[in-house]
Amino acid sequence: MFTEKDTEKLKEQLDEIYVELISNLQENDLEIWWSTPFYVNPDEYEFRESYDLFNGNCGIILFFLTLYQSDGNIDHLRIVNKGMHRILNADAVLNPKFFALYTGLGGVIYTCLKVFEVTGEYFYKEKALELTLSNRQELTEGLLKTDLLSGYSGNLLMLTLLYHHTADVSVLNMVNLLMDRLITEARISEQGFKWDYSGSKKAYDSMTGFSHGASGIAWVLMQVGAYFKTDGLIYLAEEALKYEMQYYHAPAKNWLDLRLGPHRLNKPDVYQWKLQTFLPEMTDVNAWAHGAAGIGITRQMAYQLTKDKQYEIDCNNVLKRCVDDLEKLDRTDFTLVSGYCGMIPFLLNHGMKTKIVSILAQARGFHQKTNSYNGYISCGCDDCGLLSGKSGIGYIILNVLNGKDMDSILAPKLPKSDKKIIFEDKYGKNLVKQAIFSKYYKRTLEKLNAVDSTFFDAKDINDFKIKLQSEVSKISSREIQKVFDLESSLVNLWKEHKGYFSFERKNKYWQKIAEESLLIRDEALMESTFRLSTHVVIYHYNKTNDLDILLLISEGNGIKEVQVGVFAAMILNAIEKKELKGVELVESLQSILFNENITEKSLAELQDKVVQQIRLLIKAGFVEVFGLTG
């Protein structure tokens, strides 16, 4: 418990926020609403209506609902009901364009369910179901991203909550569909699984963090897995957290913020896509949305579920990082999404009462000077939003006063299931592994005798590879071994693949170099040096014939297999072994193609053929040129 003096100060701060929110509301006979600032350019904003949880009216309604829950003041319930009346009759809700949990219709449905839980008013539960069934495709298939804040994993949590309250079969089918999407779209990495590797995110790799990254997805998987008693989803969650650990930076006690805005992409060697290029700017962010404070929320839950000591170690490191940041207090952002107050949910579970009181006191002092909780944006004085503005500070104060077990939108929980096991073994651990591992060894498994799900009881894709190799060895089939070796090479490339955005940036560089190379004269080209492009691997699937090759091409959407003709294979084989000038390449091919002295005419024809083939390979992106002579 907080001291009486601290509690009194927190209540005073809450009252100040309440008065400000009341003074900013707009009201008619049936409705209450707030205006939301929208930037029309970097230096100018205007007011519009927003209904999302992030910075719109649903988020502010959650504050007043929580306030009503806390003090039972009927006027706060009046504000909730009139606010919801406005929201539920708005054209943006009746004809929605956005569907995610924090930034779209998913948040409206979630808010309806929360109002139902507090008030028992069946109207809100029925409205939640109606909105869901009217937009079922958009809520499940329409979202490209996977993440908690703006992707379909957030909706999986919301739909599971809706199913809990309605037991509606159509909702359960939607839940089922999103579970299947998470399994289907999971992709291997150097360790663990990742999502959102398509063009939907501009990041170095699939992101870390609670709002847009692995921790948020893992949070949903753990909540839904525990609700439906499906250990396969818990396994997926742990694999997401293993992936995220690749980007834990021990010196900073933080996970890297992998977002790459324009300022990070201006570096001259960005095309090489090396982590060290971006690292200095990736360790700073520590907030609810990105960095240790949000990631710690998921790792607390992981420790509660699994008792794995590594998660306890992670939480201790998060705590140290948060304490370090709070001792510096060198930023002027106190919002929930990106500021110091977003650290409170994690700190609350560690009994850091003095730190929490200090954060909120600093937030109060900053607001008294600026009328804002975020000094980095000009609209802060007009932002009443939950994650981005004033109602969020009031909301977190209510969380603090009501205790750590309170359900919060900052860490949305599912109730315990009172239903029997629904999915039986469909999402059991081995079946989930089978669905993922078999994607990478599809051809090998097709050639083997049928295997049941127990065969997939492997720790990870590396362990499964060892198990599969043992099975292949028993059969002693050269054909099956060749297929297995090829798929193993593909697996190695998938592990290194950093997603669509990395290749988008690399391609700009490659195309520029290719265009410059193709413009130079044949004589100058022959004096240039050639090498295999960095995204191309030559796979020799016939050990007795060097020309029997397959090109494995890493590109934005994955790995492509390309066959080439004999002459192209000869050139590619030669420059794979050693970087060669054009003239050296001709000499190399001359020794292979001609057993005796070559005539001048034949040599000229060979040179012409090499130049033509090299130009085709450069244009295709298989060969790079460096050391151009003009």
XYZ file of C-alpha atoms in Angstrom:
630
model
C 0.000 0.000 0.000
C 1.054 3.583 -0.617
C 1.404 5.990 2.288
C -1.590 8.127 3.140
C 0.280 11.218 1.948
C 1.197 9.598 -1.396
C -2.368 8.396 -1.899
C -3.714 11.859 -1.243
C -1.337 13.412 -3.774
C -2.285 10.829 -6.382
C -5.975 11.547 -5.827
C -5.333 15.282 -6.177
C -3.543 14.635 -9.480
C -6.406 12.415 -10.623
C -8.919 15.166 -9.779
C -6.912 17.687 -11.838
C -6.954 15.378 -14.847
C -10.667 14.694 -14.357
C -11.473 18.424 -14.337
C -9.448 18.969 -17.492
C -11.148 16.110 -19.326
C -14.578 17.360 -18.275
C -13.733 20.869 -19.490
C -12.707 19.472 -22.881
C -15.714 17.259 -23.530
C -18.458 18.207 -25.946
C -22.042 17.223 -25.166
C -25.571 17.240 -26.535
C -28.750 15.567 -25.281
C -27.642 12.069 -26.259
C -23.903 12.154 -26.739
C -20.530 13.058 -25.263
C -17.255 13.159 -27.181
C -13.781 14.656 -27.327
C -11.859 16.011 -30.306
C -8.523 14.467 -31.249
C -5.578 16.402 -32.725
C -4.423 15.176 -36.153
C -1.286 16.494 -37.811
C -1.909 17.767 -41.332
C 1.802 18.501 -41.736
C 4.783 18.259 -39.349
C 4.123 21.704 -37.856
C 0.328 21.966 -37.932
C -2.574 19.965 -36.543
C -6.330 20.143 -36.701
C -9.122 18.560 -34.645
C -11.125 15.540 -35.770
C -13.049 12.765 -34.077
C -11.347 9.440 -33.468
C -12.927 6.355 -31.960
C -9.847 4.253 -31.306
C -8.290 3.170 -28.038
C -4.933 4.741 -28.788
C -5.820 8.423 -28.751
C -9.554 8.550 -29.458
C -12.852 8.378 -27.613
C -12.799 4.657 -26.737
C -9.599 5.196 -24.762
C -11.067 8.151 -22.871
C -14.228 6.129 -22.169
C -12.024 3.415 -20.637
C -10.678 6.007 -18.224
C -14.182 7.061 -17.117
C -15.307 3.420 -16.928
C -12.348 2.632 -14.669
C -13.137 5.731 -12.607
C -16.744 4.556 -12.201
C -15.463 1.117 -11.228
C -13.322 2.771 -8.578
C -15.745 5.287 -7.010
C -19.235 4.189 -8.124
C -20.143 7.757 -9.115
C -23.217 7.435 -11.342
C -22.250 10.560 -13.294
C -19.162 8.783 -14.544
C -21.383 5.994 -15.846
C -23.540 8.643 -17.540
C -20.425 9.886 -19.372
C -19.584 6.316 -20.397
C -23.067 5.634 -21.776
C -23.353 8.921 -23.668
C -19.827 8.517 -24.997
C -20.596 5.006 -26.216
C -23.828 6.220 -27.817
C -21.790 8.675 -29.898
C -19.229 6.029 -30.817
C -21.688 3.285 -31.755
C -23.690 5.572 -34.019
C -20.723 7.129 -35.781
C -20.295 6.489 -39.506
C -16.647 5.568 -38.904
C -17.879 2.671 -36.732
C -20.892 1.694 -38.845
C -18.710 1.745 -41.996
C -15.225 1.150 -40.618
C -11.952 1.399 -42.503
C -9.606 0.351 -39.689
C -9.956 -2.876 -37.716
C -7.091 -3.375 -35.247
C -7.432 -3.512 -31.461
C -5.788 -0.226 -30.483
C -6.301 1.662 -33.719
C -9.601 0.490 -35.184
C -12.899 -1.345 -34.806
C -11.303 -4.032 -32.631
C -10.942 -1.387 -29.914
C -14.623 -0.406 -30.143
C -15.644 -4.042 -29.679
C -13.199 -4.421 -26.789
C -14.564 -1.278 -25.098
C -18.133 -2.596 -25.452
C -17.071 -5.788 -23.696
C -15.381 -3.867 -20.899
C -18.497 -1.751 -20.358
C -20.556 -4.947 -20.279
C -18.229 -6.515 -17.704
C -18.537 -3.508 -15.400
C -22.225 -2.695 -15.847
C -23.809 -6.001 -16.824
C -25.726 -4.190 -19.592
C -26.428 -6.852 -22.249
C -26.810 -4.175 -24.914
C -23.043 -3.718 -25.005
C -22.330 -7.437 -25.329
C -24.883 -7.724 -28.132
C -23.416 -4.688 -29.881
C -19.926 -6.174 -29.634
C -21.188 -9.382 -31.258
C -23.104 -7.487 -33.942
C -20.079 -5.376 -34.926
C -17.896 -8.477 -35.002
C -20.152 -10.590 -37.192
C -20.766 -7.673 -39.561
C -17.006 -7.273 -40.092
C -15.715 -10.802 -39.627
C -13.535 -10.918 -42.732
C -11.880 -7.548 -42.111
C -11.235 -8.383 -38.434
C -9.468 -11.624 -39.323
C -8.171 -11.644 -42.895
C -8.042 -7.911 -43.613
C -5.158 -7.034 -41.301
C -1.722 -7.566 -42.853
C 0.327 -7.078 -39.698
C 0.532 -9.590 -36.873
C 1.340 -7.314 -33.943
C -0.716 -6.484 -30.847
C -1.339 -2.785 -31.455
C -2.164 -2.630 -35.151
C -2.304 -6.264 -36.262
C -4.443 -9.351 -36.031
C -2.937 -10.834 -32.861
C -4.599 -8.023 -30.893
C -7.905 -9.035 -32.441
C -7.288 -12.662 -31.479
C -7.226 -11.582 -27.850
C -10.339 -9.428 -28.286
C -12.260 -12.196 -30.094
C -11.341 -14.722 -27.416
C -12.779 -12.335 -24.834
C -15.932 -11.989 -26.945
C -16.221 -15.764 -27.205
C -15.861 -16.028 -23.445
C -18.929 -13.813 -22.988
C -21.067 -15.112 -25.872
C -20.013 -18.700 -26.642
C -20.878 -17.825 -30.245
C -19.719 -20.474 -32.736
C -19.002 -17.912 -35.474
C -16.709 -16.033 -33.102
C -14.959 -19.282 -32.207
C -14.395 -19.894 -35.924
C -12.783 -16.453 -36.173
C -10.562 -17.287 -33.200
C -9.653 -20.558 -34.920
C -8.787 -18.734 -38.140
C -6.434 -16.314 -36.379
C -4.731 -19.117 -34.481
C -4.123 -20.830 -37.816
C -2.747 -17.589 -39.290
C -0.249 -17.241 -36.465
C 0.971 -20.777 -37.071
C 0.999 -20.471 -40.873
C 2.804 -17.135 -40.885
C 5.409 -18.030 -38.260
C 8.858 -18.141 -39.808
C 12.154 -19.511 -38.545
C 15.040 -17.267 -37.627
C 18.510 -17.871 -36.225
C 16.615 -18.789 -33.083
C 12.902 -18.912 -32.395
C 10.073 -17.792 -34.658
C 9.158 -14.374 -36.009
C 6.297 -12.649 -37.813
C 5.812 -9.438 -39.815
C 8.728 -9.953 -42.178
C 6.752 -8.685 -45.196
C 6.659 -5.150 -46.589
C 4.266 -4.025 -43.863
C 7.035 -2.885 -41.509
C 10.089 -0.723 -42.102
C 12.502 -2.350 -39.700
C 15.918 -4.022 -39.675
C 14.199 -7.350 -38.967
C 10.903 -8.457 -37.429
C 10.441 -6.064 -34.558
C 10.961 -6.487 -30.844
C 8.703 -4.904 -28.232
C 5.197 -4.986 -26.810
C 3.175 -2.822 -29.195
C 4.542 -3.815 -32.601
C 6.869 -6.718 -31.956
C 7.546 -10.187 -30.625
C 6.616 -9.518 -26.986
C 3.130 -8.317 -27.851
C 2.509 -11.338 -30.069
C 3.857 -13.611 -27.323
C 1.560 -11.913 -24.780
C -1.490 -12.779 -26.880
C -0.298 -16.334 -27.500
C 0.207 -16.903 -23.772
C -3.171 -15.418 -22.862
C -5.076 -17.342 -25.520
C -3.031 -20.506 -24.976
C -3.773 -20.453 -21.249
C -7.466 -19.729 -21.900
C -7.944 -22.659 -24.291
C -5.398 -24.886 -22.519
C -3.374 -25.330 -25.709
C 0.324 -25.878 -25.035
C 1.132 -25.363 -28.715
C 0.331 -21.657 -28.428
C 2.447 -21.370 -25.282
C 5.277 -22.993 -27.244
C 4.827 -20.416 -30.038
C 4.957 -17.628 -27.454
C 8.231 -18.891 -26.030
C 9.685 -19.175 -29.525
C 8.732 -15.536 -30.151
C 10.603 -14.546 -26.998
C 13.631 -16.604 -28.086
C 13.644 -14.707 -31.372
C 13.500 -11.436 -29.485
C 16.551 -12.372 -27.410
C 18.674 -12.143 -30.574
C 18.260 -8.404 -30.205
C 18.911 -8.080 -26.491
C 21.822 -5.677 -25.983
C 23.397 -6.593 -22.653
C 25.474 -3.389 -22.176
C 22.277 -1.308 -22.363
C 20.075 -3.868 -20.552
C 17.612 -3.288 -23.358
C 16.172 -4.829 -26.483
C 16.998 -3.054 -29.711
C 14.426 -0.790 -31.340
C 14.676 -2.133 -34.890
C 12.584 0.564 -36.570
C 14.431 2.336 -39.369
C 13.160 5.813 -40.140
C 14.630 8.095 -42.828
C 17.322 9.453 -40.497
C 18.686 5.952 -39.955
C 18.592 5.086 -43.659
C 20.818 7.952 -44.815
C 24.010 6.121 -43.917
C 26.252 5.390 -46.933
C 26.667 1.666 -46.260
C 23.018 0.959 -45.419
C 22.760 -1.491 -48.339
C 25.059 -3.906 -46.505
C 22.332 -4.223 -43.849
C 24.713 -4.809 -40.960
C 23.347 -4.380 -37.456
C 26.437 -2.428 -36.388
C 25.495 0.313 -38.861
C 22.333 1.097 -36.910
C 23.256 -0.114 -33.423
C 24.215 3.225 -31.791
C 20.654 4.533 -32.225
C 18.819 1.322 -31.358
C 19.553 1.031 -27.643
C 17.963 4.232 -26.331
C 14.204 3.604 -26.392
C 12.698 2.200 -23.209
C 8.930 2.547 -23.013
C 5.702 0.553 -23.033
C 5.573 0.414 -26.829
C 9.242 -0.312 -27.517
C 12.073 -1.460 -25.309
C 12.554 -3.085 -21.936
C 9.561 -1.704 -19.999
C 6.968 -3.257 -22.316
C 8.987 -6.392 -22.993
C 9.245 -6.954 -19.237
C 5.446 -7.199 -18.973
C 5.440 -10.264 -21.231
C 8.431 -11.840 -19.542
C 6.724 -11.517 -16.171
C 3.789 -13.476 -17.571
C 6.146 -16.023 -19.169
C 7.819 -16.622 -15.811
C 4.453 -17.076 -14.088
C 3.413 -19.649 -16.699
C 6.655 -21.590 -17.117
C 8.842 -20.843 -14.061
C 11.794 -20.644 -16.445
C 14.586 -18.838 -14.585
C 15.729 -17.042 -17.740
C 12.561 -14.945 -17.687
C 13.277 -13.976 -14.093
C 16.777 -12.887 -15.150
C 15.250 -10.885 -17.994
C 12.862 -9.145 -15.598
C 15.703 -8.217 -13.271
C 17.560 -6.666 -16.199
C 14.425 -4.741 -17.220
C 14.101 -3.443 -13.671
C 17.708 -2.238 -13.652
C 17.264 -0.476 -16.987
C 14.069 1.252 -15.837
C 15.683 2.399 -12.586
C 18.688 3.733 -14.530
C 16.392 5.715 -16.833
C 14.379 7.097 -13.945
C 17.515 8.291 -12.185
C 18.464 10.272 -15.304
C 14.929 11.448 -16.113
C 16.338 13.302 -19.133
C 13.283 13.103 -21.380
C 10.099 15.182 -21.377
C 7.648 12.448 -22.302
C 5.355 11.012 -19.617
C 2.713 9.410 -21.868
C 1.804 5.742 -21.600
C 2.866 4.797 -25.111
C 6.352 6.274 -25.244
C 7.031 7.993 -21.924
C 7.955 7.286 -18.327
C 4.405 6.526 -17.146
C 4.350 3.531 -19.501
C 6.964 1.924 -17.229
C 4.509 1.830 -14.318
C 2.723 -1.475 -15.180
C 6.054 -3.301 -14.988
C 7.240 -1.419 -11.896
C 3.925 -2.040 -10.132
C 4.557 -5.785 -10.224
C 7.938 -5.242 -8.592
C 6.707 -3.136 -5.705
C 8.572 -0.015 -6.834
C 6.155 2.334 -5.083
C 8.634 5.151 -4.453
C 9.663 5.195 -8.108
C 6.037 5.152 -9.260
C 5.097 8.068 -7.021
C 8.154 9.959 -8.275
C 7.265 9.391 -11.954
C 3.717 10.637 -11.452
C 4.922 13.648 -9.439
C 7.332 14.550 -12.252
C 4.528 14.138 -14.783
C 2.320 16.439 -12.719
C 5.015 19.067 -12.449
C 5.727 18.983 -16.177
C 2.017 19.285 -16.968
C 1.621 22.254 -14.629
C 4.369 24.057 -16.563
C 3.334 23.077 -20.107
C -0.269 21.779 -19.953
C 1.129 18.715 -21.733
C 2.542 15.299 -20.871
C 4.790 15.135 -23.929
C 7.259 17.911 -24.664
C 8.259 16.421 -28.019
C 4.996 17.192 -29.812
C 3.156 20.484 -30.181
C -0.321 18.948 -29.787
C 0.340 17.559 -26.294
C -1.659 20.306 -24.596
C -4.733 19.291 -26.655
C -4.342 15.508 -26.510
C -6.841 13.838 -24.186
C -6.034 10.367 -25.514
C -5.364 7.276 -23.436
C -2.011 6.083 -24.755
C -0.904 9.425 -26.110
C -2.248 12.007 -23.691
C -4.041 13.135 -20.537
C -6.629 10.449 -19.852
C -3.804 7.898 -19.887
C -2.132 9.513 -16.891
C -5.427 9.392 -15.011
C -5.914 5.788 -16.098
C -2.508 4.704 -14.806
C -3.135 6.503 -11.487
C -6.310 4.433 -11.120
C -4.270 1.313 -11.884
C -1.802 2.300 -9.168
C -4.494 3.066 -6.575
C -6.444 -0.113 -7.324
C -3.455 -2.466 -7.236
C -1.386 -4.566 -9.599
C -4.050 -7.219 -10.289
C -6.317 -4.781 -12.088
C -6.984 -5.615 -15.738
C -5.415 -2.928 -17.932
C -5.363 -2.095 -21.614
C -1.585 -1.824 -21.182
C -1.515 -5.564 -20.492
C -4.973 -6.846 -21.530
C -5.808 -10.128 -19.845
C -8.308 -12.872 -20.516
C -10.434 -14.363 -17.747
C -9.982 -17.979 -16.753
C -11.974 -20.292 -18.966
C -14.993 -21.967 -17.424
C -15.490 -24.106 -20.536
C -14.270 -27.597 -21.309
C -11.302 -28.023 -23.622
C -12.539 -26.924 -27.036
C -9.783 -27.641 -29.503
C -8.707 -31.007 -28.063
C -5.268 -31.661 -29.585
C -5.533 -29.418 -32.656
C -3.141 -26.900 -31.166
C -1.013 -29.327 -29.224
C 2.700 -28.650 -29.156
C 3.738 -31.388 -31.592
C 1.029 -30.502 -34.106
C 2.083 -26.847 -34.058
C 5.705 -27.907 -34.601
C 4.606 -30.193 -37.410
C 2.775 -27.375 -39.163
C 5.862 -25.143 -39.032
C 8.759 -27.577 -39.472
C 7.110 -29.422 -42.361
C 6.992 -26.195 -44.419
C 10.784 -26.237 -44.567
C 11.230 -29.960 -45.238
C 8.125 -30.580 -47.322
C 9.869 -32.462 -50.165
C 11.929 -34.620 -47.829
C 8.894 -35.596 -45.761
C 6.926 -36.443 -48.903
C 9.622 -38.909 -49.926
C 9.779 -40.546 -46.510
C 7.216 -43.008 -45.239
C 4.352 -41.321 -43.381
C 5.343 -39.975 -39.968
C 2.964 -39.082 -37.147
C 3.012 -35.965 -35.009
C 5.316 -37.520 -32.395
C 8.101 -37.390 -34.985
C 7.984 -33.596 -34.666
C 8.730 -33.654 -30.955
C 11.922 -31.656 -31.407
C 13.183 -28.645 -29.505
C 13.496 -26.434 -32.589
C 14.191 -26.556 -36.333
C 17.859 -27.427 -35.663
C 16.912 -30.369 -33.473
C 14.329 -31.456 -36.048
C 16.966 -31.360 -38.791
C 19.163 -33.770 -36.804
C 16.203 -36.069 -36.223
C 15.225 -35.978 -39.892
C 18.811 -36.639 -41.025
C 18.843 -39.757 -38.884
C 15.647 -40.942 -40.545
C 16.985 -40.185 -44.029
C 20.210 -42.076 -43.267
C 18.260 -45.225 -42.401
C 16.812 -45.365 -45.921
C 20.159 -45.002 -47.717
C 18.618 -43.263 -50.714
C 20.857 -40.849 -52.623
C 17.800 -39.140 -54.095
C 16.212 -38.453 -50.684
C 19.564 -37.330 -49.260
C 19.923 -34.806 -52.112
C 16.472 -33.385 -51.416
C 17.207 -33.191 -47.686
C 20.558 -31.443 -48.305
C 18.884 -28.882 -50.577
C 16.148 -28.124 -48.062
C 18.730 -27.845 -45.285
C 20.590 -25.231 -47.350
C 17.318 -23.366 -47.838
C 16.690 -23.489 -44.083
C 20.069 -21.846 -43.467
C 19.143 -19.019 -45.833
C 15.709 -18.581 -44.222
C 17.389 -18.163 -40.841
C 19.516 -15.308 -42.180
C 16.659 -13.588 -44.031
C 15.881 -10.179 -42.504
C 12.598 -9.527 -44.288
C 11.200 -7.599 -47.204
C 12.393 -4.149 -46.174
C 16.050 -5.178 -46.059
C 15.878 -6.280 -49.696
C 13.940 -3.186 -50.706
C 16.872 -1.085 -49.515
C 19.510 -3.421 -50.950
C 17.774 -3.539 -54.318
C 18.063 0.230 -54.730
C 21.836 -0.097 -54.404
C 22.092 -3.222 -56.598
C 19.987 -1.684 -59.356
C 22.092 1.470 -59.341
C 25.322 -0.515 -59.647
C 23.824 -2.790 -62.329
C 22.620 0.180 -64.386
C 26.067 1.789 -64.200
C 27.737 -1.498 -65.147
C 25.517 -2.078 -68.165
C 26.316 1.376 -69.556
C 30.063 0.863 -69.889
C 31.792 -0.312 -73.066
C 32.576 -3.992 -73.600
C 36.341 -3.366 -73.381
C 35.988 -1.594 -70.013
C 33.633 -4.278 -68.754
C 36.242 -6.947 -69.500
C 38.732 -5.022 -67.353
C 36.289 -4.922 -64.440
C 36.099 -7.510 -61.688
C 33.104 -9.785 -61.178
C 31.790 -11.571 -58.130
C 28.688 -13.479 -57.174
C 25.967 -11.207 -55.787
C 25.674 -11.382 -52.013
C 22.041 -12.551 -52.139
C 22.877 -15.484 -54.434
C 24.100 -18.901 -53.308
C 25.126 -21.618 -55.755
C 23.849 -24.994 -54.686
C 25.679 -27.988 -56.197
C 23.135 -30.763 -56.083
C 25.248 -33.079 -58.219
C 28.656 -33.533 -56.625
C 30.071 -35.204 -59.753
C 29.058 -32.445 -62.172
C 30.067 -28.846 -61.423
C 27.633 -27.526 -64.007
C 24.614 -29.180 -62.422
C 23.712 -26.247 -60.163
C 20.763 -24.416 -58.711
C 20.784 -20.770 -57.711
C 19.224 -20.007 -54.339
C 18.153 -16.368 -54.511
C 17.237 -14.475 -51.356
C 14.687 -11.770 -52.153
C 12.053 -9.702 -50.390
C 9.412 -12.412 -50.179
C 11.689 -15.322 -49.370
C 14.048 -17.720 -51.159
C 13.698 -18.483 -54.853
C 15.232 -21.462 -56.670
C 16.501 -20.719 -60.203
C 18.035 -23.052 -62.776
C 20.506 -21.678 -65.337
C 22.006 -22.872 -68.592
C 25.362 -24.575 -68.957
C 27.371 -21.527 -70.088
C 25.924 -19.322 -67.323
C 26.731 -22.119 -64.859
C 30.356 -22.168 -66.023
C 30.701 -18.418 -65.432
C 28.971 -18.494 -62.060
C 31.048 -21.448 -60.888
C 34.249 -19.642 -61.844
C 33.477 -16.393 -59.981
C 32.055 -18.263 -56.989
C 35.497 -19.697 -56.339
C 37.380 -16.447 -56.921
C 36.660 -12.846 -57.919
C 37.798 -12.539 -61.532
C 38.365 -9.814 -64.091
C 36.656 -10.336 -67.430
C 39.905 -11.224 -69.140
C 40.706 -13.735 -66.367
C 37.256 -15.229 -66.731
C 37.794 -15.726 -70.463
C 41.146 -17.447 -69.754
C 39.445 -19.699 -67.195
C 36.716 -20.707 -69.656
C 39.235 -21.074 -72.470
C 41.104 -23.772 -70.542
C 37.835 -25.660 -69.972
C 36.347 -25.364 -73.486
C 39.461 -25.788 -75.612
C 41.971 -28.587 -75.250
C 44.516 -26.994 -77.606
C 45.570 -23.535 -78.705
C 42.557 -21.432 -79.547
C 42.336 -19.462 -82.784
C 41.978 -15.681 -82.711
C 38.504 -16.003 -84.210
C 37.378 -18.509 -81.577
C 38.858 -16.366 -78.817
C 37.019 -13.288 -80.086
C 33.769 -15.288 -80.256
C 34.319 -16.548 -76.705
C 34.961 -13.000 -75.448
C 31.782 -11.765 -77.137
C 29.798 -14.631 -75.662
C 31.205 -13.961 -72.173
C 30.368 -10.244 -72.432
C 26.807 -10.990 -73.536
C 26.288 -13.581 -70.788
C 27.826 -11.352 -68.120
C 25.485 -8.528 -69.098
C 22.513 -10.872 -68.763
C 23.721 -12.064 -65.346
C 24.253 -8.474 -64.172
C 20.779 -7.517 -65.357
C 19.296 -10.532 -63.546
C 21.112 -9.460 -60.372
C 23.188 -12.649 -60.089
C 26.573 -10.977 -60.671
C 28.039 -7.775 -59.217
C 30.707 -5.602 -60.796
C 33.290 -3.624 -58.869
C 36.473 -1.841 -59.817
C 34.896 -0.244 -62.888
C 37.436 1.331 -65.243
C 34.965 3.628 -67.057
